[in-house]
PDB file of C-alpha atoms in Angstrom:
ATOM      1  CA  MET A   1      -7.564 -13.677 -10.733  1.00 78.00           C
ATOM      2  CA  ARG A   2      -8.835 -17.109 -10.525  1.00 83.00           C
ATOM      3  CA  ARG A   3      -5.640 -18.223  -9.182  1.00 83.00           C
ATOM      4  CA  ILE A   4      -2.189 -16.706  -8.396  1.00 87.00           C
ATOM      5  CA  PRO A   5       0.623 -18.511 -10.028  1.00 85.00           C
ATOM      6  CA  VAL A   6       3.127 -19.767  -7.628  1.00 85.00           C
ATOM      7  CA  GLN A   7       5.783 -21.778  -9.812  1.00 92.00           C
ATOM      8  CA  GLN A   8       8.095 -19.997 -12.175  1.00 93.00           C
ATOM      9  CA  ARG A   9       6.697 -21.397 -15.379  1.00 93.00           C
ATOM     10  CA  SER A  10       3.007 -20.433 -14.237  1.00 92.00           C
ATOM     11  CA  VAL A  11       4.471 -16.850 -13.497  1.00 94.00           C
ATOM     12  CA  GLU A  12       6.155 -16.729 -17.045  1.00 95.00           C
ATOM     13  CA  ARG A  13       2.675 -17.897 -18.722  1.00 95.00           C
ATOM     14  CA  VAL A  14       0.496 -15.293 -16.653  1.00 96.00           C
ATOM     15  CA  ASN A  15       3.113 -12.531 -17.768  1.00 96.00           C
ATOM     16  CA  GLN A  16       2.922 -13.742 -21.320  1.00 97.00           C
ATOM     17  CA  MET A  17      -0.630 -13.711 -21.446  1.00 97.00           C
ATOM     18  CA  LEU A  18      -0.717 -10.058 -19.872  1.00 97.00           C
ATOM     19  CA  ASP A  19       1.721  -8.937 -22.304  1.00 97.00           C
ATOM     20  CA  VAL A  20      -0.377 -10.213 -25.203  1.00 98.00           C
ATOM     21  CA  ALA A  21      -3.274  -8.394 -23.418  1.00 97.00           C
ATOM     22  CA  ALA A  22      -1.641  -5.227 -23.340  1.00 97.00           C
ATOM     23  CA  GLU A  23      -0.405  -5.299 -27.235  1.00 97.00           C
ATOM     24  CA  LEU A  24      -4.192  -5.875 -28.077  1.00 97.00           C
ATOM     25  CA  LEU A  25      -5.154  -3.056 -26.015  1.00 96.00           C
ATOM     26  CA  ASP A  26      -2.669  -0.943 -27.876  1.00 96.00           C
ATOM     27  CA  GLU A  27      -3.837  -2.268 -31.152  1.00 96.00           C
ATOM     28  CA  GLY A  28      -7.500  -1.818 -30.755  1.00 95.00           C
ATOM     29  CA  GLY A  29      -8.554  -0.576 -27.294  1.00 94.00           C
ATOM     30  CA  TYR A  30     -10.618  -2.674 -24.912  1.00 95.00           C
ATOM     31  CA  ASP A  31     -12.985  -4.009 -27.826  1.00 95.00           C
ATOM     32  CA  ALA A  32      -9.794  -5.993 -29.179  1.00 95.00           C
ATOM     33  CA  LEU A  33      -9.192  -7.751 -26.029  1.00 96.00           C
ATOM     34  CA  SER A  34     -10.775 -11.263 -25.758  1.00 96.00           C
ATOM     35  CA  THR A  35      -9.568 -14.517 -24.129  1.00 97.00           C
ATOM     36  CA  ARG A  36      -9.698 -16.419 -27.378  1.00 96.00           C
ATOM     37  CA  THR A  37      -7.521 -13.676 -29.030  1.00 97.00           C
ATOM     38  CA  VAL A  38      -4.951 -13.754 -26.225  1.00 97.00           C
ATOM     39  CA  ALA A  39      -4.819 -17.721 -26.157  1.00 97.00           C
ATOM     40  CA  ALA A  40      -4.406 -17.554 -30.003  1.00 97.00           C
ATOM     41  CA  ARG A  41      -1.830 -14.970 -29.908  1.00 97.00           C
ATOM     42  CA  SER A  42       0.282 -16.361 -26.989  1.00 96.00           C
ATOM     43  CA  GLY A  43       0.236 -19.858 -28.559  1.00 96.00           C
ATOM     44  CA  LEU A  44      -1.431 -21.109 -25.178  1.00 95.00           C
ATOM     45  CA  PRO A  45      -4.307 -23.228 -25.084  1.00 95.00           C
ATOM     46  CA  ILE A  46      -7.586 -21.356 -24.018  1.00 96.00           C
ATOM     47  CA  GLY A  47      -7.979 -23.458 -20.741  1.00 95.00           C
ATOM     48  CA  THR A  48      -4.773 -22.056 -19.556  1.00 94.00           C
ATOM     49  CA  ILE A  49      -6.070 -18.574 -19.865  1.00 96.00           C
ATOM     50  CA  TYR A  50      -9.325 -19.670 -17.956  1.00 96.00           C
ATOM     51  CA  ARG A  51      -7.206 -21.451 -15.476  1.00 95.00           C
ATOM     52  CA  PHE A  52      -5.834 -17.923 -14.259  1.00 96.00           C
ATOM     53  CA  PHE A  53      -8.510 -15.295 -15.329  1.00 96.00           C
ATOM     54  CA  HIS A  54     -12.407 -15.683 -15.487  1.00 95.00           C
ATOM     55  CA  ASP A  55     -12.732 -13.442 -18.609  1.00 96.00           C
ATOM     56  CA  LYS A  56     -11.589 -10.558 -20.370  1.00 95.00           C
ATOM     57  CA  ARG A  57     -12.349  -8.270 -17.404  1.00 95.00           C
ATOM     58  CA  GLY A  58     -10.102 -10.375 -15.386  1.00 95.00           C
ATOM     59  CA  LEU A  59      -7.395 -10.108 -17.805  1.00 95.00           C
ATOM     60  CA  ALA A  60      -7.723  -6.217 -17.742  1.00 95.00           C
ATOM     61  CA  ASP A  61      -7.886  -6.113 -14.002  1.00 94.00           C
ATOM     62  CA  ALA A  62      -4.555  -8.151 -13.562  1.00 95.00           C
ATOM     63  CA  LEU A  63      -3.046  -5.917 -16.126  1.00 96.00           C
ATOM     64  CA  ALA A  64      -3.991  -2.732 -14.351  1.00 95.00           C
ATOM     65  CA  HIS A  65      -2.790  -4.480 -11.157  1.00 94.00           C
ATOM     66  CA  ARG A  66       0.738  -5.300 -12.745  1.00 95.00           C
ATOM     67  CA  ASN A  67       0.850  -1.561 -13.877  1.00 96.00           C
ATOM     68  CA  LEU A  68       0.279  -0.417 -10.603  1.00 95.00           C
ATOM     69  CA  GLU A  69       2.960  -2.622  -8.997  1.00 94.00           C
ATOM     70  CA  ARG A  70       5.293  -1.454 -11.693  1.00 94.00           C
ATOM     71  CA  PHE A  71       4.514   2.141 -11.177  1.00 94.00           C
ATOM     72  CA  LEU A  72       5.101   1.811  -7.256  1.00 93.00           C
ATOM     73  CA  ALA A  73       8.423   0.242  -8.292  1.00 93.00           C
ATOM     74  CA  ARG A  74       9.517   3.135 -10.437  1.00 93.00           C
ATOM     75  CA  ILE A  75       8.441   5.660  -7.759  1.00 91.00           C
ATOM     76  CA  ALA A  76      10.256   3.882  -5.121  1.00 89.00           C
ATOM     77  CA  ASP A  77      13.547   3.841  -7.359  1.00 88.00           C
ATOM     78  CA  GLY A  78      13.366   7.423  -7.627  1.00 87.00           C
ATOM     79  CA  LEU A  79      12.734   8.071  -3.854  1.00 84.00           C
ATOM     80  CA  ASP A  80      16.341   8.201  -2.773  1.00 83.00           C
ATOM     81  CA  GLU A  81      16.796  11.724  -4.516  1.00 79.00           C
ATOM     82  CA  VAL A  82      13.520  13.150  -2.823  1.00 80.00           C
ATOM     83  CA  THR A  83      13.270  14.479   0.791  1.00 76.00           C
ATOM     84  CA  THR A  84      10.291  16.307   0.659  1.00 80.00           C
ATOM     85  CA  TRP A  85       6.664  16.030  -1.278  1.00 82.00           C
ATOM     86  CA  GLU A  86       7.049  18.853  -3.827  1.00 87.00           C
ATOM     87  CA  PRO A  87       9.655  16.805  -6.092  1.00 91.00           C
ATOM     88  CA  LEU A  88       7.604  13.773  -5.097  1.00 90.00           C
ATOM     89  CA  VAL A  89       4.659  15.024  -7.077  1.00 93.00           C
ATOM     90  CA  ASP A  90       6.734  15.753 -10.234  1.00 94.00           C
ATOM     91  CA  LEU A  91       8.285  12.242  -9.862  1.00 93.00           C
ATOM     92  CA  VAL A  92       4.919  10.558  -9.614  1.00 94.00           C
ATOM     93  CA  VAL A  93       3.614  12.605 -12.647  1.00 96.00           C
ATOM     94  CA  ASP A  94       6.459  12.227 -14.646  1.00 96.00           C
ATOM     95  CA  GLU A  95       6.533   8.351 -14.102  1.00 95.00           C
ATOM     96  CA  TYR A  96       3.086   8.165 -14.819  1.00 95.00           C
ATOM     97  CA  LEU A  97       3.546  10.179 -18.198  1.00 96.00           C
ATOM     98  CA  ASP A  98       6.640   7.922 -19.187  1.00 96.00           C
ATOM     99  CA  MET A  99       4.495   5.019 -18.473  1.00 95.00           C
ATOM    100  CA  LYS A 100       1.732   6.190 -20.569  1.00 93.00           C
ATOM    101  CA  ALA A 101       4.398   6.848 -23.548  1.00 94.00           C
ATOM    102  CA  HIS A 102       6.098   3.621 -23.456  1.00 95.00           C
ATOM    103  CA  VAL A 103       4.259   0.804 -21.478  1.00 96.00           C
ATOM    104  CA  PRO A 104       2.318  -1.338 -23.924  1.00 96.00           C
ATOM    105  CA  GLY A 105      -1.562  -1.231 -23.032  1.00 94.00           C
ATOM    106  CA  PHE A 106      -0.760   1.416 -20.463  1.00 94.00           C
ATOM    107  CA  ALA A 107      -2.639   4.218 -22.489  1.00 90.00           C
ATOM    108  CA  VAL A 108      -5.895   2.066 -22.381  1.00 91.00           C
ATOM    109  CA  MET A 109      -5.554   0.138 -18.907  1.00 89.00           C
ATOM    110  CA  ASP A 110      -3.514   2.027 -16.493  1.00 90.00           C
ATOM    111  CA  PHE A 111      -4.160   1.196 -12.774  1.00 90.00           C
ATOM    112  CA  GLY A 112      -7.836   0.890 -12.325  1.00 80.00           C
ATOM    113  CA  ALA A 113      -9.581   2.309  -9.382  1.00 88.00           C
ATOM    114  CA  SER A 114      -8.145   5.661  -8.424  1.00 91.00           C
ATOM    115  CA  ALA A 115      -8.681   4.539  -4.491  1.00 93.00           C
ATOM    116  CA  GLU A 116      -6.534   1.827  -4.930  1.00 93.00           C
ATOM    117  CA  VAL A 117      -3.875   4.095  -6.420  1.00 94.00           C
ATOM    118  CA  ALA A 118      -4.197   6.549  -3.543  1.00 95.00           C
ATOM    119  CA  ASP A 119      -4.011   3.726  -0.879  1.00 95.00           C
ATOM    120  CA  ALA A 120      -0.863   2.144  -2.515  1.00 94.00           C
ATOM    121  CA  LEU A 121       0.729   5.747  -2.737  1.00 93.00           C
ATOM    122  CA  ALA A 122       0.085   6.321   0.877  1.00 94.00           C
ATOM    123  CA  THR A 123       1.816   3.094   1.900  1.00 93.00           C
ATOM    124  CA  VAL A 124       4.588   3.971   0.175  1.00 88.00           C
ATOM    125  CA  LEU A 125       5.080   7.462   0.803  1.00 87.00           C
ATOM    126  CA  ALA A 126       3.863   8.023   4.456  1.00 89.00           C
ATOM    127  CA  PRO A 127       6.839   6.269   6.002  1.00 88.00           C
ATOM    128  CA  ARG A 128       8.968   7.958   3.586  1.00 82.00           C
ATOM    129  CA  LEU A 129       7.824  11.420   4.251  1.00 82.00           C
ATOM    130  CA  GLY A 130       7.323  10.943   8.131  1.00 86.00           C
ATOM    131  CA  LEU A 131       3.504  11.384   7.537  1.00 89.00           C
ATOM    132  CA  PRO A 132       0.901   9.292   9.407  1.00 94.00           C
ATOM    133  CA  ASP A 133      -0.856   6.630   6.955  1.00 95.00           C
ATOM    134  CA  ASP A 134      -4.332   7.648   7.857  1.00 95.00           C
ATOM    135  CA  GLU A 135      -7.583   8.346   6.395  1.00 96.00           C
ATOM    136  CA  ARG A 136      -6.820  11.960   6.009  1.00 95.00           C
ATOM    137  CA  LEU A 137      -3.837  11.149   3.908  1.00 95.00           C
ATOM    138  CA  ARG A 138      -5.589   8.842   1.973  1.00 96.00           C
ATOM    139  CA  ARG A 139      -8.617  11.217   1.258  1.00 96.00           C
ATOM    140  CA  THR A 140      -6.080  13.829   0.183  1.00 96.00           C
ATOM    141  CA  LEU A 141      -4.138  11.574  -1.837  1.00 96.00           C
ATOM    142  CA  LEU A 142      -7.132  10.524  -3.532  1.00 97.00           C
ATOM    143  CA  THR A 143      -8.494  14.048  -4.318  1.00 97.00           C
ATOM    144  CA  ALA A 144      -4.946  14.473  -5.795  1.00 97.00           C
ATOM    145  CA  VAL A 145      -5.110  11.356  -7.982  1.00 96.00           C
ATOM    146  CA  GLU A 146      -8.575  12.166  -9.214  1.00 96.00           C
ATOM    147  CA  ALA A 147      -7.597  15.655 -10.399  1.00 96.00           C
ATOM    148  CA  ALA A 148      -4.206  14.520 -11.816  1.00 96.00           C
ATOM    149  CA  ASP A 149      -6.008  11.697 -13.675  1.00 93.00           C
ATOM    150  CA  GLY A 150      -8.673  13.680 -15.049  1.00 93.00           C
ATOM    151  CA  LEU A 151      -6.077  16.413 -16.239  1.00 95.00           C
ATOM    152  CA  LEU A 152      -3.442  14.092 -17.648  1.00 94.00           C
ATOM    153  CA  ARG A 153      -5.891  11.673 -19.314  1.00 90.00           C
ATOM    154  CA  ALA A 154      -7.158  14.715 -21.229  1.00 91.00           C
ATOM    155  CA  HIS A 155      -3.879  16.691 -21.783  1.00 93.00           C
ATOM    156  CA  HIS A 156      -0.736  14.206 -21.314  1.00 88.00           C
ATOM    157  CA  ALA A 157       0.623  15.393 -24.585  1.00 90.00           C
ATOM    158  CA  ASP A 158       0.507  19.310 -23.706  1.00 95.00           C
ATOM    159  CA  PRO A 159       3.619  20.132 -21.787  1.00 96.00           C
ATOM    160  CA  LEU A 160       1.857  23.330 -20.528  1.00 97.00           C
ATOM    161  CA  MET A 161      -0.996  21.515 -19.220  1.00 97.00           C
ATOM    162  CA  VAL A 162       1.123  19.040 -17.601  1.00 97.00           C
ATOM    163  CA  ALA A 163       2.901  21.855 -15.727  1.00 97.00           C
ATOM    164  CA  GLU A 164      -0.449  23.367 -14.995  1.00 97.00           C
ATOM    165  CA  THR A 165      -1.426  20.033 -13.252  1.00 97.00           C
ATOM    166  CA  LYS A 166       1.821  19.927 -11.510  1.00 97.00           C
ATOM    167  CA  ASP A 167       1.039  23.421 -10.238  1.00 97.00           C
ATOM    168  CA  LEU A 168      -2.344  22.349  -9.127  1.00 97.00           C
ATOM    169  CA  LEU A 169      -1.012  19.387  -7.317  1.00 97.00           C
ATOM    170  CA  HIS A 170       1.547  21.581  -5.710  1.00 96.00           C
ATOM    171  CA  ALA A 171      -0.777  24.168  -4.405  1.00 96.00           C
ATOM    172  CA  TYR A 172      -3.350  21.476  -3.170  1.00 97.00           C
ATOM    173  CA  LEU A 173      -0.792  19.624  -1.206  1.00 94.00           C
ATOM    174  CA  SER A 174       0.769  22.512   0.185  1.00 92.00           C
ATOM    175  CA  ARG A 175      -2.665  23.275   2.117  1.00 94.00           C
ATOM    176  CA  LYS A 176      -3.005  19.519   3.118  1.00 92.00           C
ATOM    177  CA  LEU A 177       0.649  18.297   4.004  1.00 87.00           C
ATOM    178  CA  PRO A 178       3.170  19.541   6.075  1.00 78.00           C
TER     179      PRO A 178
END
């Protein structure tokens, strides 16, 4: 983003722009997203769009960042019932699939870079599970995120493949985590 909104009105406008961007992604994929279309559909001047975003890539990146924040918040909400990493895997996969099915634009633009997702998960999960937040944990989580991302992108609608993905993550993480 060019500028981070500070005032409530600016935050609301940025969220409005991102909501419209998500709708456009659902309607026609990344090619349907443009700063002009976001401006027209949101009723905001194009200058307002450019005040916060350089271009459509900036809009997409900000949407991915917002999606990651929402995902982490949803995981944090479910952590009270989780005491070990095994059910945590199920929670993470289930939240991802729920967002894919119900959050506008998420099916096209989820989080962005896997390394950022792995780092964010490490930051949230390490203290909860009593693990050191170190390079080893981040590498392990990056491997798990990459594997899950590839499988779930291709097979998110197949419950048997979702179960296989969870089994794969359980097996891998059982070798890597205490």
